[in-house]
Each structure stands twice: as structure tokens, then as C-alpha cells.
Amino acid sequence: MKALFLTAIGKTEVREIEIPIPGPDEILLRIGMVGFCGGDLNGFKGLFELQEYPNILGHEVGGTIEEIGLNVPENFKIGMKATVYPYLNCGKCISCRKERFNACQDNKTMGVRRPGAMTKYIAIHWKNLFLSEKLSLQELALAEPLTVGFHASARGRVEKKDIVAVIGCGIVGIGAIAAAVNSGAEVIAVDIDESKMEIVKKIGAKHFINTSNQNLHKELIRITNGDGPDVMIEAVGSAETYRAAVEEVAYTGRVVCIGYAKSPVEFNTGLFVRKEIEILGSRNCTDEFPTVIAYLETGKFPVDDVISKVISIDEAGHALADWAKNSQGITKILVDLDK
Ligand SMILES: [Zn+2]
Ligand SMILES: [Zn+2]
């Protein structure tokens, strides 16, 4: 069967690999849809320090159960659709000992530090599958990046009385917006791409600031009556947006960091002290998969609007290279393994 490898920085290759044989605790999942992640893009560009080469890409998965190992519980049945929990923690490090598995020091995400799912079949432990009878394979492939955004909102302890600004409306930022809206917060979405406005409004963001032609500070001050947002969620990973998150957050507010900045960022640390802000890192997800699946099952999420294109595995390498050249207008590229 074909598999898409990231062989080196800027290089991909479709190679032939063997169909895996599932162990007693494993399920053979027939892969339908796999999303390209911002992490894949950074791995392609050589900007993701954890990326290992060569490696099969893919950790955002929608698939169908094809075969079941002997020890797998009975609620898993052939033909059921599922998405994949793609992280693997070590169980020994301090994060794991504190049951903060998502922040494992030796975490191995599929497609990053072990083989991913951009291929026809994977064998996977049943504990790492989340089932849904209602969702399509496309929707299931969107679950993982949305859980990362939902986790960021949880880290920010977003609640009803909050005004939350999310900088960056990629799929992770969109997940954070959806979660904050679900918590009853008033949400301000920020991006430089006007095409994101319609999407985030459908999800329930009340305001959209296009920083390519609007002043972020002025707009935030106007919307929040001079206070600044209670929570700023940084989902871009640039020095400018990181600094903006700290500068714009209200006194006593919370800043949540999901974006991976590519180089060190300089801060006026006086702001940390004077405003007594909390700065919270947010990595991967914890228990958000069932929440996100339930959210997607409501049908409220504008699935078609966030899927920018669906391509075959043979087209995937080119699509990744094109995305690296120009990310404008792209929210999510899906690879259809049946194409
Ligand atoms: Zn991802
Ligand atoms: Zn660990």
C-alpha cells in the first residue's frame, strides 16, 4: 500500500509499505481521510524541532474499522467509523507522573516521532480510537486539530463572563473559538485573512478584526470598553502576535499560548507583573475528544467551509509544497485515501 513520507526538509515521497497485522489489543483501521496539520507544514519547512525524518505523515484521521484483535472490547465492531488519539506518552516523566500526559517530555505524536496515518491501513490500540456513528470521515479527520483548540480554551479557564480574543483563525484557533463560544464567552477572532471572517462568524464569534487593515489595539479597546480581553489565545506563533497577546490582555487576564514561535521573543516583563497576568502554555489535548465529537455531531460546525481542498495521496506532496509557498485562504487540506 502507498504511504506519504516526509523524507527530509522540503521533500516528500510516496513509498510502498506492508499492510500491518493488528496485535491482540489492536484494531486495523482502514484510513479514509487524513488532514494536513500546521505541524506537518512546519516539519516540511524544517521549522518544527520535534519532527523526525523520514516519517509517514498524518495524525488527523477519519477511518473505518476493518479488523479487530482478540482482546478488543465488544463495543468496537467492524465497519464502525472512528478518529485517532495520535499521542503516545512515556508514563515515566514528571508530566506523566502528574497525569499531565499531553505534556509528556518524551511524547511521540504520529507523523512526528513515529509513523503516521497517511496510508491505507494502520494498526492501533483500541484505547486510542474514538468512535462516532454520526460523523463523516471528513468530520472525524477534523476532530484532532479542534481538540487542540478546545484544550487551549480549557487552559484559559474560559467562562461565560469572559471576553476572549483568539489571534489566528487556522483550524486550531477555530477550535479555540468554538470552545470559547460553547462556554458562553464573547469571542473576538483576529486574523489577516478576510476569508476567515465568514467561517468564524458561523461558529459564533461576535467580532472579527482583520489586522491587515485594522488596528488591533484600537479595536480591542473599543470592543472591551477600554479594558482589553479577559483571555487572549495566541494561535499563530509569531513574535508580533505573542507580544500583542501580552500587551492587549486585560489587567489580571490570562494569556494562552498554542503557537510555536520559530525564534525567541522579547517581552516587556513589566507587563507580566503590573497586570498580574497568567501565561499558560497549551499542548495537544487531554480529555477533549469526546467533547469535540459531541460538538461536531450537533452539526453546528461549518465543516465544508473549513475544508479548503480534498486531494489524493499522489497529489499530497505537491499540495504540501504549494501550502508552504502560500497559506492564504487555506484552512484545512484533506487527503482522501480512497481517491
Ligand atoms: Zn495536527
Ligand atoms: Zn512522559
Coordinates of C-alpha atoms and ligand atoms in Angstrom, one line a residue:
M1 CA 0.0 0.0 0.0
K2 CA 1.1 3.6 -0.6
A3 CA 2.3 5.9 2.2
L4 CA 3.3 9.5 2.1
F5 CA 6.7 10.0 3.7
L6 CA 8.3 13.3 4.7
T7 CA 11.8 12.2 3.8
A8 CA 13.7 15.4 4.6
I9 CA 13.1 19.1 4.9
G10 CA 11.2 20.2 1.8
K11 CA 10.9 16.6 0.4
T12 CA 8.1 14.1 0.3
E13 CA 7.8 10.8 -1.4
V14 CA 5.0 8.2 -1.9
R15 CA 6.5 4.8 -1.0
E16 CA 5.1 1.3 -0.8
I17 CA 4.8 -0.3 2.7
E18 CA 3.3 -3.5 4.1
I19 CA -0.2 -3.7 5.4
P20 CA 0.2 -4.0 9.2
I21 CA -1.1 -7.0 11.1
P22 CA -3.0 -6.0 14.3
G23 CA -2.0 -7.4 17.6
P24 CA -4.5 -8.8 20.2
D25 CA -5.2 -5.3 21.7
E26 CA -5.2 -3.6 18.3
I27 CA -7.6 -2.7 15.6
L28 CA -6.8 -2.5 11.9
L29 CA -8.2 0.9 10.8
R30 CA -8.9 1.5 7.1
I31 CA -7.9 5.1 6.6
G32 CA -10.4 7.3 4.8
M33 CA -9.4 10.9 5.3
V34 CA -6.3 12.5 6.8
G35 CA -5.8 16.2 7.4
F36 CA -2.5 18.1 6.8
C37 CA -1.6 19.8 10.0
G38 CA 0.3 23.1 10.6
G39 CA 2.9 20.9 12.3
D40 CA 3.3 18.9 9.0
L41 CA 3.8 22.2 7.2
N42 CA 6.4 23.3 9.7
G43 CA 8.1 19.9 9.5
F44 CA 8.2 20.3 5.7
K45 CA 9.7 23.8 6.1
G46 CA 12.2 22.5 8.7
L47 CA 10.8 24.7 11.4
F48 CA 9.4 22.1 13.8
E49 CA 12.2 20.9 16.1
L50 CA 10.4 17.7 17.1
Q51 CA 9.9 16.5 13.5
E52 CA 11.8 13.3 12.7
Y53 CA 12.8 12.3 9.1
P54 CA 12.0 10.2 7.3
N55 CA 8.5 9.6 8.6
I56 CA 5.0 8.8 7.4
L57 CA 2.9 12.0 7.9
G58 CA -0.6 12.2 9.3
H59 CA -2.3 12.3 12.7
E60 CA -5.7 13.8 11.9
V61 CA -7.6 10.8 11.0
G62 CA -11.1 9.6 9.9
G63 CA -11.2 5.8 9.3
T64 CA -13.3 2.7 9.4
I65 CA -12.7 -0.5 11.5
E66 CA -11.6 -3.3 9.2
E67 CA -10.3 -6.0 11.6
I68 CA -10.4 -6.4 15.4
G69 CA -7.8 -8.1 17.7
L70 CA -8.8 -10.8 20.1
N71 CA -8.7 -8.7 23.3
V72 CA -10.5 -5.7 21.9
P73 CA -13.8 -4.8 23.8
E74 CA -17.1 -5.8 22.1
N75 CA -18.3 -2.3 21.6
F76 CA -15.8 -1.9 18.7
K77 CA -17.3 -3.5 15.6
I78 CA -16.2 -3.9 12.0
G79 CA -17.5 -1.1 9.8
M80 CA -17.6 1.5 12.6
K81 CA -16.1 4.9 11.9
A82 CA -13.5 6.4 14.3
T83 CA -10.9 9.0 14.8
V84 CA -7.5 8.5 16.4
Y85 CA -5.8 9.8 19.5
P86 CA -2.4 10.3 18.0
Y87 CA -0.2 10.9 21.0
L88 CA 1.9 8.5 22.9
N89 CA 3.3 9.4 26.4
C90 CA 6.2 7.7 28.2
G91 CA 4.5 7.1 31.5
K92 CA 7.6 8.0 33.5
C93 CA 8.5 11.7 33.2
I94 CA 7.3 14.3 35.6
S95 CA 4.4 15.3 33.4
C96 CA 3.2 11.7 33.2
R97 CA 3.7 11.2 37.0
K98 CA 1.4 14.2 37.5
E99 CA -1.1 12.7 34.9
R100 CA -0.4 15.6 32.6
F101 CA 0.1 13.1 29.7
N102 CA -0.4 15.7 27.0
A103 CA 2.8 17.5 28.1
C104 CA 4.9 14.3 28.3
Q105 CA 8.6 15.2 27.9
D106 CA 9.0 12.2 25.5
N107 CA 5.7 12.5 23.7
K108 CA 5.6 10.7 20.4
T109 CA 2.9 12.1 18.1
M110 CA 2.0 10.0 15.0
G111 CA 3.7 11.5 11.9
V112 CA 6.1 13.5 14.0
R113 CA 8.2 11.0 16.0
R114 CA 6.6 7.7 14.9
P115 CA 4.8 6.6 11.7
G116 CA 1.6 8.5 10.9
A117 CA -1.6 7.6 9.1
M118 CA -1.2 8.9 5.6
T119 CA -1.6 5.4 4.2
K120 CA -4.3 2.9 3.6
Y121 CA -4.3 0.9 6.9
I122 CA -2.9 1.4 10.4
A123 CA -2.9 -1.0 13.4
I124 CA -3.7 0.9 16.5
H125 CA -4.5 0.1 20.2
W126 CA -8.3 0.2 20.7
K127 CA -7.8 2.7 23.6
N128 CA -6.6 5.3 21.0
L129 CA -9.8 5.2 18.9
F130 CA -12.8 7.4 19.4
L131 CA -16.0 6.2 17.7
S132 CA -18.8 8.1 16.1
E133 CA -21.8 6.7 14.2
K134 CA -22.9 10.2 13.1
L135 CA -19.8 11.9 11.8
S136 CA -18.4 11.5 8.3
L137 CA -14.8 10.6 7.7
Q138 CA -14.1 14.2 6.8
E139 CA -15.6 15.4 10.1
L140 CA -13.7 12.8 12.0
A141 CA -10.4 14.0 10.4
L142 CA -11.2 17.5 11.8
A143 CA -11.6 16.3 15.4
E144 CA -7.9 16.2 16.5
P145 CA -6.9 19.8 15.5
L146 CA -10.2 21.0 17.0
T147 CA -9.3 19.3 20.3
V148 CA -6.1 21.3 20.5
G149 CA -8.1 24.5 20.3
F150 CA -10.7 23.2 22.8
H151 CA -7.8 22.4 25.2
A152 CA -6.4 25.9 24.8
S153 CA -9.8 27.3 25.9
A154 CA -9.9 24.9 28.8
R155 CA -6.4 26.0 29.8
G156 CA -7.6 29.6 29.8
R157 CA -10.5 28.6 32.1
V158 CA -12.8 30.4 29.7
E159 CA -16.2 31.0 31.1
K160 CA -19.4 32.9 30.5
K161 CA -18.5 36.3 31.7
D162 CA -15.2 36.4 29.7
I163 CA -14.3 38.3 26.6
V164 CA -11.9 36.1 24.7
A165 CA -9.7 37.2 21.8
V166 CA -8.2 34.4 19.6
I167 CA -5.3 35.5 17.4
G168 CA -5.1 33.3 14.4
C169 CA -8.0 31.5 12.7
G170 CA -6.3 28.4 11.5
I171 CA -8.1 25.2 12.4
V172 CA -6.7 25.2 16.0
G173 CA -7.7 28.8 16.5
I174 CA -11.1 27.9 15.1
G175 CA -11.3 25.1 17.7
A176 CA -10.5 27.6 20.5
I177 CA -13.2 30.0 19.1
A178 CA -15.7 27.2 19.1
A179 CA -14.9 26.1 22.6
A180 CA -15.0 29.7 24.0
V181 CA -18.4 30.3 22.3
N182 CA -19.6 27.0 23.8
S183 CA -18.6 28.3 27.2
G184 CA -20.8 31.3 26.7
A185 CA -17.9 33.8 26.3
E186 CA -18.0 36.8 23.9
V187 CA -15.4 36.0 21.3
I188 CA -13.2 38.2 19.1
A189 CA -11.5 36.5 16.2
V190 CA -8.3 38.0 14.8
D191 CA -6.7 37.2 11.5
I192 CA -5.1 38.8 8.5
D193 CA -7.2 36.8 6.0
E194 CA -10.6 38.2 5.4
S195 CA -11.9 34.9 4.1
K196 CA -11.8 33.6 7.7
M197 CA -14.5 36.1 8.8
E198 CA -17.5 34.2 7.4
I199 CA -16.3 31.0 9.0
V200 CA -15.7 32.4 12.5
K201 CA -19.0 34.2 12.4
K202 CA -20.8 31.0 11.6
I203 CA -19.0 29.4 14.6
G204 CA -20.3 32.1 16.8
A205 CA -17.5 34.7 17.1
K206 CA -19.2 38.1 17.7
H207 CA -16.4 40.2 16.3
F208 CA -13.7 39.9 13.6
I209 CA -10.6 42.0 13.4
N210 CA -8.6 42.0 10.2
T211 CA -5.2 43.2 11.3
S212 CA -4.0 43.7 7.7
N213 CA -6.3 46.8 7.6
Q214 CA -7.4 47.4 11.2
N215 CA -5.5 48.4 14.3
L216 CA -5.7 45.5 16.8
H217 CA -5.2 47.7 19.9
K218 CA -7.9 50.3 18.9
E219 CA -10.4 47.6 18.0
L220 CA -9.9 45.6 21.2
I221 CA -10.1 48.7 23.3
R222 CA -13.3 49.7 21.5
I223 CA -15.0 46.3 21.9
T224 CA -14.0 45.8 25.6
N225 CA -14.8 49.4 26.7
G226 CA -11.2 50.1 27.4
D227 CA -10.3 47.0 29.5
G228 CA -8.8 44.6 26.9
P229 CA -9.9 40.9 26.7
D230 CA -10.0 38.7 29.8
V231 CA -8.3 36.0 27.8
M232 CA -6.0 36.2 24.8
I233 CA -5.3 33.0 23.0
E234 CA -2.3 33.0 20.7
A235 CA -2.6 30.6 17.9
V236 CA -0.1 31.9 15.3
G237 CA 3.4 31.6 16.7
S238 CA 5.0 34.9 15.6
A239 CA 6.9 37.3 17.8
E240 CA 4.4 40.1 16.9
T241 CA 1.3 38.1 17.9
Y242 CA 3.0 36.8 21.1
R243 CA 3.8 40.3 22.2
A244 CA 0.3 41.5 21.2
A245 CA -1.3 38.8 23.4
V246 CA 0.6 40.1 26.5
E247 CA 0.2 43.8 25.7
E248 CA -3.6 43.6 24.9
V249 CA -4.8 41.2 27.6
A250 CA -6.7 42.9 30.4
Y251 CA -5.2 43.5 33.9
T252 CA -5.4 40.2 35.8
G253 CA -6.1 38.4 32.5
R254 CA -4.9 35.1 31.1
V255 CA -2.7 34.5 28.0
V256 CA -2.9 31.1 26.4
C257 CA 0.0 30.1 24.1
I258 CA -0.6 27.4 21.5
G259 CA 1.5 28.8 18.6
Y260 CA 5.1 27.6 18.2
A261 CA 7.3 30.7 17.8
K262 CA 10.1 29.9 15.4
S263 CA 12.7 32.0 17.4
P264 CA 13.0 33.7 20.8
V265 CA 10.5 36.5 21.5
E266 CA 11.4 39.6 23.6
F267 CA 8.8 40.8 26.1
N268 CA 8.4 43.8 28.4
T269 CA 8.1 41.7 31.5
G270 CA 6.9 44.7 33.5
L271 CA 3.6 43.9 32.0
F272 CA 3.5 40.4 33.5
V273 CA 4.0 41.9 36.9
R274 CA 2.0 45.1 36.7
K275 CA -1.1 43.4 35.2
E276 CA -0.6 40.3 37.3
I277 CA -1.4 38.2 34.3
E278 CA -1.2 34.4 33.9
I279 CA 0.7 33.0 31.0
L280 CA -0.4 29.4 30.2
G281 CA 1.1 27.1 27.7
S282 CA -1.3 24.7 26.0
R283 CA -0.1 21.5 24.3
N284 CA -2.0 18.9 22.4
C285 CA -5.2 17.9 24.3
T286 CA -6.3 15.9 27.3
D287 CA -9.9 14.7 27.5
E288 CA -11.3 16.8 24.7
F289 CA -12.0 14.2 22.1
P290 CA -15.5 13.2 23.3
T291 CA -16.4 16.9 23.7
V292 CA -15.3 17.7 20.2
I293 CA -17.1 14.7 18.7
A294 CA -20.3 15.7 20.5
Y295 CA -19.9 19.2 19.3
L296 CA -19.3 18.1 15.7
E297 CA -22.3 15.8 16.0
T298 CA -24.6 18.8 16.7
G299 CA -24.0 19.8 13.1
K300 CA -23.3 23.4 14.1
F301 CA -19.8 23.4 12.8
P302 CA -19.3 24.7 9.2
V303 CA -17.4 21.6 8.0
D304 CA -17.5 22.5 4.3
D305 CA -16.2 26.0 4.9
V306 CA -13.0 24.9 6.7
I307 CA -12.1 22.1 4.2
S308 CA -10.1 24.0 1.6
K309 CA -9.5 21.1 -0.7
V310 CA -9.6 17.3 -0.8
I311 CA -6.8 15.6 -2.7
S312 CA -5.3 12.1 -3.4
I313 CA -2.2 10.7 -1.8
D314 CA -0.3 11.2 -5.1
E315 CA -1.2 14.9 -5.1
A316 CA -0.4 15.3 -1.4
G317 CA 3.3 16.2 -1.8
H318 CA 2.6 18.9 -4.2
A319 CA -0.2 20.3 -2.1
L320 CA 2.1 20.5 0.9
A321 CA 4.7 22.3 -1.2
D322 CA 2.1 24.8 -2.5
W323 CA 0.8 25.4 1.0
A324 CA 4.4 26.1 2.2
K325 CA 4.6 28.8 -0.6
N326 CA 1.2 30.4 0.1
S327 CA -1.0 29.7 3.1
Q328 CA -3.6 32.4 2.2
G329 CA -7.1 31.1 2.1
I330 CA -6.1 27.6 3.3
T331 CA -7.7 26.3 6.5
K332 CA -7.6 22.5 6.1
I333 CA -6.3 20.3 3.3
L334 CA -7.6 16.7 3.5
V335 CA -6.1 13.7 1.8
D336 CA -8.7 11.2 0.6
L337 CA -7.1 7.7 0.7
D338 CA -9.9 6.3 -1.4
K339 CA -9.1 8.8 -4.2
Ligands
ZN1 ZN -2.4 18.4 14.0
ZN2 ZN 6.1 11.2 29.9

